[in-house]
mmCIF file of C-alpha atoms in Angstrom:
data_model
loop_
_atom_site.group_PDB
_atom_site.id
_atom_site.type_symbol
_atom_site.label_atom_id
_atom_site.label_comp_id
_atom_site.label_asym_id
_atom_site.label_seq_id
_atom_site.Cartn_x
_atom_site.Cartn_y
_atom_site.Cartn_z
ATOM 1 C CA MET Y 241 -2.212 -8.279 22.376
ATOM 2 C CA LEU Y 242 -1.560 -11.252 20.156
ATOM 3 C CA THR Y 243 1.218 -13.586 21.197
ATOM 4 C CA ARG Y 244 3.791 -14.555 18.612
ATOM 5 C CA ASP Y 245 2.258 -18.039 18.389
ATOM 6 C CA GLU Y 246 -1.194 -16.531 17.748
ATOM 7 C CA ALA Y 247 0.270 -14.218 15.115
ATOM 8 C CA LEU Y 248 2.003 -17.169 13.423
ATOM 9 C CA LYS Y 249 -1.296 -19.034 13.421
ATOM 10 C CA LEU Y 250 -2.897 -16.113 11.570
ATOM 11 C CA VAL Y 251 0.024 -16.066 9.125
ATOM 12 C CA ASN Y 252 -0.450 -19.759 8.410
ATOM 13 C CA GLU Y 253 -4.213 -19.323 7.984
ATOM 14 C CA HIS Y 254 -3.937 -16.452 5.524
ATOM 15 C CA LEU Y 255 -0.632 -16.879 3.689
ATOM 16 C CA LYS Y 256 -0.235 -20.088 1.719
ATOM 17 C CA ASP Y 257 2.703 -18.944 -0.399
ATOM 18 C CA ASP Y 258 6.007 -19.950 1.216
ATOM 19 C CA LYS Y 259 7.739 -16.814 -0.108
ATOM 20 C CA LEU Y 260 5.166 -14.595 1.590
ATOM 21 C CA VAL Y 261 5.557 -16.463 4.864
ATOM 22 C CA LYS Y 262 9.321 -15.975 4.641
ATOM 23 C CA HIS Y 263 8.757 -12.305 3.825
ATOM 24 C CA VAL Y 264 6.739 -11.670 6.996
ATOM 25 C CA LEU Y 265 9.269 -13.643 9.064
ATOM 26 C CA ALA Y 266 11.996 -11.428 7.596
ATOM 27 C CA VAL Y 267 10.069 -8.238 8.338
ATOM 28 C CA GLU Y 268 9.394 -9.481 11.871
ATOM 29 C CA ALA Y 269 13.116 -10.065 12.465
ATOM 30 C CA ILE Y 270 14.088 -6.663 11.084
ATOM 31 C CA MET Y 271 11.367 -4.927 13.103
ATOM 32 C CA ARG Y 272 12.517 -6.644 16.308
ATOM 33 C CA ASN Y 273 16.133 -5.656 15.717
ATOM 34 C CA LEU Y 274 15.146 -2.108 14.781
ATOM 35 C CA ALA Y 275 12.992 -1.818 17.922
ATOM 36 C CA LYS Y 276 15.903 -3.024 20.029
ATOM 37 C CA HIS Y 277 18.163 -0.417 18.417
ATOM 38 C CA LEU Y 278 15.609 2.340 19.076
ATOM 39 C CA GLY Y 279 14.727 1.204 22.608
ATOM 40 C CA GLU Y 280 11.164 0.357 21.552
ATOM 41 C CA ASP Y 281 8.909 -2.620 22.376
ATOM 42 C CA GLU Y 282 10.490 -5.519 20.461
ATOM 43 C CA GLU Y 283 7.463 -7.781 20.887
ATOM 44 C CA LEU Y 284 4.988 -5.206 19.580
ATOM 45 C CA TRP Y 285 7.213 -4.316 16.626
ATOM 46 C CA GLY Y 286 7.818 -7.999 15.847
ATOM 47 C CA ILE Y 287 4.125 -8.893 15.925
ATOM 48 C CA LEU Y 288 3.420 -6.006 13.564
ATOM 49 C CA GLY Y 289 6.064 -7.328 11.182
ATOM 50 C CA LEU Y 290 4.420 -10.752 11.223
ATOM 51 C CA VAL Y 291 0.847 -9.625 10.599
ATOM 52 C CA HIS Y 292 1.269 -6.601 8.310
ATOM 53 C CA ASP Y 293 0.630 -8.533 5.063
ATOM 54 C CA LEU Y 294 -2.009 -11.081 6.119
ATOM 55 C CA ASP Y 295 -4.257 -10.036 3.237
ATOM 56 C CA TYR Y 296 -1.541 -9.843 0.574
ATOM 57 C CA GLN Y 297 -2.619 -12.950 -1.345
ATOM 58 C CA GLU Y 298 -6.265 -11.841 -1.311
ATOM 59 C CA THR Y 299 -5.523 -8.295 -2.422
ATOM 60 C CA ILE Y 300 -2.611 -8.855 -4.811
ATOM 61 C CA ASP Y 301 -4.690 -7.704 -7.769
ATOM 62 C CA SER Y 302 -6.339 -4.890 -5.792
ATOM 63 C CA PRO Y 303 -3.588 -2.865 -4.108
ATOM 64 C CA GLU Y 304 -6.133 -0.181 -3.261
ATOM 65 C CA ILE Y 305 -7.669 -2.488 -0.630
ATOM 66 C CA HIS Y 306 -4.408 -4.034 0.642
ATOM 67 C CA ALA Y 307 -4.218 -3.633 4.434
ATOM 68 C CA THR Y 308 -7.999 -3.300 4.872
ATOM 69 C CA LYS Y 309 -8.588 -7.046 5.219
ATOM 70 C CA THR Y 310 -5.582 -7.383 7.509
ATOM 71 C CA VAL Y 311 -7.107 -4.727 9.757
ATOM 72 C CA GLU Y 312 -10.322 -6.777 9.893
ATOM 73 C CA TYR Y 313 -8.361 -9.909 10.872
ATOM 74 C CA ILE Y 314 -6.446 -8.242 13.702
ATOM 75 C CA GLN Y 315 -8.989 -5.698 14.974
ATOM 76 C CA GLY Y 316 -9.426 -6.158 18.711
ATOM 77 C CA LEU Y 317 -6.373 -8.416 18.941
ATOM 78 C CA VAL Y 318 -3.683 -5.729 18.803
ATOM 79 C CA PRO Y 319 -3.325 -2.138 20.011
ATOM 80 C CA GLU Y 320 -4.577 0.669 17.812
ATOM 81 C CA ASP Y 321 -1.029 1.750 16.946
ATOM 82 C CA VAL Y 322 -0.507 -1.609 15.218
ATOM 83 C CA ILE Y 323 -3.754 -1.121 13.272
ATOM 84 C CA ASN Y 324 -2.612 2.336 12.201
ATOM 85 C CA ALA Y 325 0.809 1.027 11.159
ATOM 86 C CA VAL Y 326 -0.780 -1.671 8.985
ATOM 87 C CA LYS Y 327 -2.867 1.008 7.278
ATOM 88 C CA ALA Y 328 0.097 3.390 6.979
ATOM 89 C CA HIS Y 329 2.297 0.819 5.243
ATOM 90 C CA ASN Y 330 -0.068 1.137 2.251
ATOM 91 C CA TYR Y 331 -0.482 4.902 2.654
ATOM 92 C CA GLU Y 332 -0.616 5.458 -1.088
ATOM 93 C CA TYR Y 333 -4.098 3.910 -1.034
ATOM 94 C CA THR Y 334 -5.289 4.132 2.578
ATOM 95 C CA ASN Y 335 -4.401 7.820 2.934
ATOM 96 C CA VAL Y 336 -3.110 7.061 6.431
ATOM 97 C CA GLN Y 337 0.169 8.963 6.370
ATOM 98 C CA PRO Y 338 2.982 7.367 8.382
ATOM 99 C CA GLN Y 339 3.845 9.556 11.341
ATOM 100 C CA THR Y 340 5.118 7.438 14.231
ATOM 101 C CA ARG Y 341 8.370 5.532 14.546
ATOM 102 C CA LEU Y 342 6.364 2.297 14.511
ATOM 103 C CA GLU Y 343 4.630 3.191 11.238
ATOM 104 C CA LYS Y 344 7.815 4.401 9.581
ATOM 105 C CA GLY Y 345 9.747 1.431 10.966
ATOM 106 C CA LEU Y 346 7.359 -0.949 9.226
ATOM 107 C CA ILE Y 347 7.643 0.902 5.925
ATOM 108 C CA CYS Y 348 11.433 0.786 5.799
ATOM 109 C CA SER Y 349 11.672 -2.756 7.204
ATOM 110 C CA ASP Y 350 9.137 -4.068 4.711
ATOM 111 C CA ALA Y 351 11.092 -2.558 1.820
ATOM 112 C CA VAL Y 352 14.619 -3.415 2.932
ATOM 113 C CA SER Y 353 13.746 -7.095 3.416
ATOM 114 C CA GLY Y 354 13.501 -7.496 -0.350
ATOM 115 C CA LEU Y 355 16.845 -5.817 -0.969
ATOM 116 C CA VAL Y 356 18.678 -7.963 1.593
ATOM 117 C CA ILE Y 357 17.131 -11.197 0.332
ATOM 118 C CA ALA Y 358 17.835 -10.304 -3.304
ATOM 119 C CA ALA Y 359 21.453 -9.584 -2.371
ATOM 120 C CA ALA Y 360 21.743 -13.017 -0.765
ATOM 121 C CA LEU Y 361 20.272 -14.717 -3.819
ATOM 122 C CA VAL Y 362 23.001 -13.347 -6.107
ATOM 123 C CA MET Y 363 25.789 -14.602 -3.847
ATOM 124 C CA PRO Y 364 27.624 -17.725 -5.062
ATOM 125 C CA THR Y 365 26.213 -19.783 -2.161
ATOM 126 C CA LYS Y 366 22.870 -17.934 -2.075
ATOM 127 C CA LYS Y 367 23.436 -17.411 1.655
ATOM 128 C CA LEU Y 368 22.972 -14.373 3.865
ATOM 129 C CA GLU Y 369 26.284 -15.058 5.589
ATOM 130 C CA GLN Y 370 28.082 -13.828 2.455
ATOM 131 C CA VAL Y 371 26.224 -10.509 2.318
ATOM 132 C CA ARG Y 372 27.983 -7.499 3.799
ATOM 133 C CA VAL Y 373 26.753 -3.997 4.543
ATOM 134 C CA GLU Y 374 28.999 -2.760 1.724
ATOM 135 C CA THR Y 375 27.196 -5.171 -0.624
ATOM 136 C CA LEU Y 376 23.860 -3.676 0.374
ATOM 137 C CA LYS Y 377 25.128 -0.136 -0.117
ATOM 138 C CA LYS Y 378 26.294 -1.001 -3.649
ATOM 139 C CA LYS Y 379 23.091 -2.850 -4.520
ATOM 140 C CA PHE Y 380 21.015 0.024 -3.138
ATOM 141 C CA LYS Y 381 22.779 2.501 -5.444
ATOM 142 C CA ASP Y 382 22.230 0.238 -8.468
ATOM 143 C CA LYS Y 383 18.641 1.081 -9.430
ATOM 144 C CA THR Y 384 18.514 -1.914 -11.803
ATOM 145 C CA PHE Y 385 19.164 -4.349 -8.952
ATOM 146 C CA ALA Y 386 15.896 -5.470 -7.310
ATOM 147 C CA ALA Y 387 14.293 -2.657 -9.292
ATOM 148 C CA ALA Y 388 10.895 -3.075 -7.622
ATOM 149 C CA THR Y 389 12.407 -2.409 -4.197
ATOM 150 C CA GLY Y 390 11.158 0.930 -2.926
ATOM 151 C CA ARG Y 391 14.374 2.767 -2.233
ATOM 152 C CA ASP Y 392 12.449 5.833 -1.045
ATOM 153 C CA ARG Y 393 10.651 3.571 1.421
ATOM 154 C CA ILE Y 394 13.963 2.190 2.687
ATOM 155 C CA ARG Y 395 15.221 5.752 3.229
ATOM 156 C CA VAL Y 396 12.323 6.319 5.657
ATOM 157 C CA CYS Y 397 14.721 4.855 8.254
ATOM 158 C CA GLU Y 398 16.419 8.246 8.301
ATOM 159 C CA GLU Y 399 13.130 9.857 9.407
ATOM 160 C CA ILE Y 400 13.275 7.804 12.603
ATOM 161 C CA GLY Y 401 16.887 8.675 13.301
ATOM 162 C CA VAL Y 402 18.607 5.636 11.811
ATOM 163 C CA PRO Y 403 21.233 6.383 9.160
ATOM 164 C CA LEU Y 404 20.970 4.209 6.052
ATOM 165 C CA THR Y 405 24.243 2.344 6.672
ATOM 166 C CA ASP Y 406 23.172 1.539 10.244
ATOM 167 C CA PHE Y 407 19.784 0.376 8.978
ATOM 168 C CA PHE Y 408 21.462 -1.974 6.506
ATOM 169 C CA ARG Y 409 23.533 -3.434 9.376
ATOM 170 C CA ILE Y 410 20.483 -3.793 11.647
ATOM 171 C CA SER Y 411 18.511 -5.488 8.861
ATOM 172 C CA LEU Y 412 21.308 -7.780 7.718
ATOM 173 C CA GLU Y 413 22.107 -8.928 11.256
ATOM 174 C CA ALA Y 414 18.415 -9.636 11.869
ATOM 175 C CA LEU Y 415 18.080 -11.793 8.764
ATOM 176 C CA GLN Y 416 21.363 -13.588 9.338
ATOM 177 C CA LYS Y 417 19.994 -14.698 12.742
ATOM 178 C CA ILE Y 418 17.002 -16.370 11.057
ATOM 179 C CA SER Y 419 18.780 -17.518 7.902
ATOM 180 C CA ASN Y 420 17.723 -21.146 8.452
ATOM 181 C CA ASP Y 421 14.051 -20.140 8.594
ATOM 182 C CA LEU Y 422 14.526 -18.250 5.330
ATOM 183 C CA ASP Y 423 16.528 -21.066 3.663
ATOM 184 C CA LEU Y 424 19.258 -18.514 3.030
#
């Protein structure tokens, strides 16, 4: 299993865009907090959050192959359930349907990160400390806000037994803890 330092090294090798690096750090934090809430392996879930988009820059114009390069980069370095979760987070193209809590956890964490960050960016100070769960609930209902955010993907949290409001709290708390790393 990759260590966090090894996973960060892979992130830095493959992701040159600062926003993408912050995205995977955000997903890592949410995944760790979600795993803690569910009584799952926080390290495994966190590593998955870090490495899930290693090929994003390479495949940005070819979403049908997104996740396939990442799998090549991490094959043999992580357990098979991490490989499957990477594939499942692009299930529309990989045809690997998300079934496990790990796979579904990645899908909802990946999606909610964008909503939480967008909510922070519209705050007067552009800081996560100003965002509240109520803010996220309102922004979630407003389909024009962060329109590209997959609200159906966020709702996958309910399939793993986490009500939407609780998931917003788990996600917000996770990102507030790493707000300095996110410059938010």
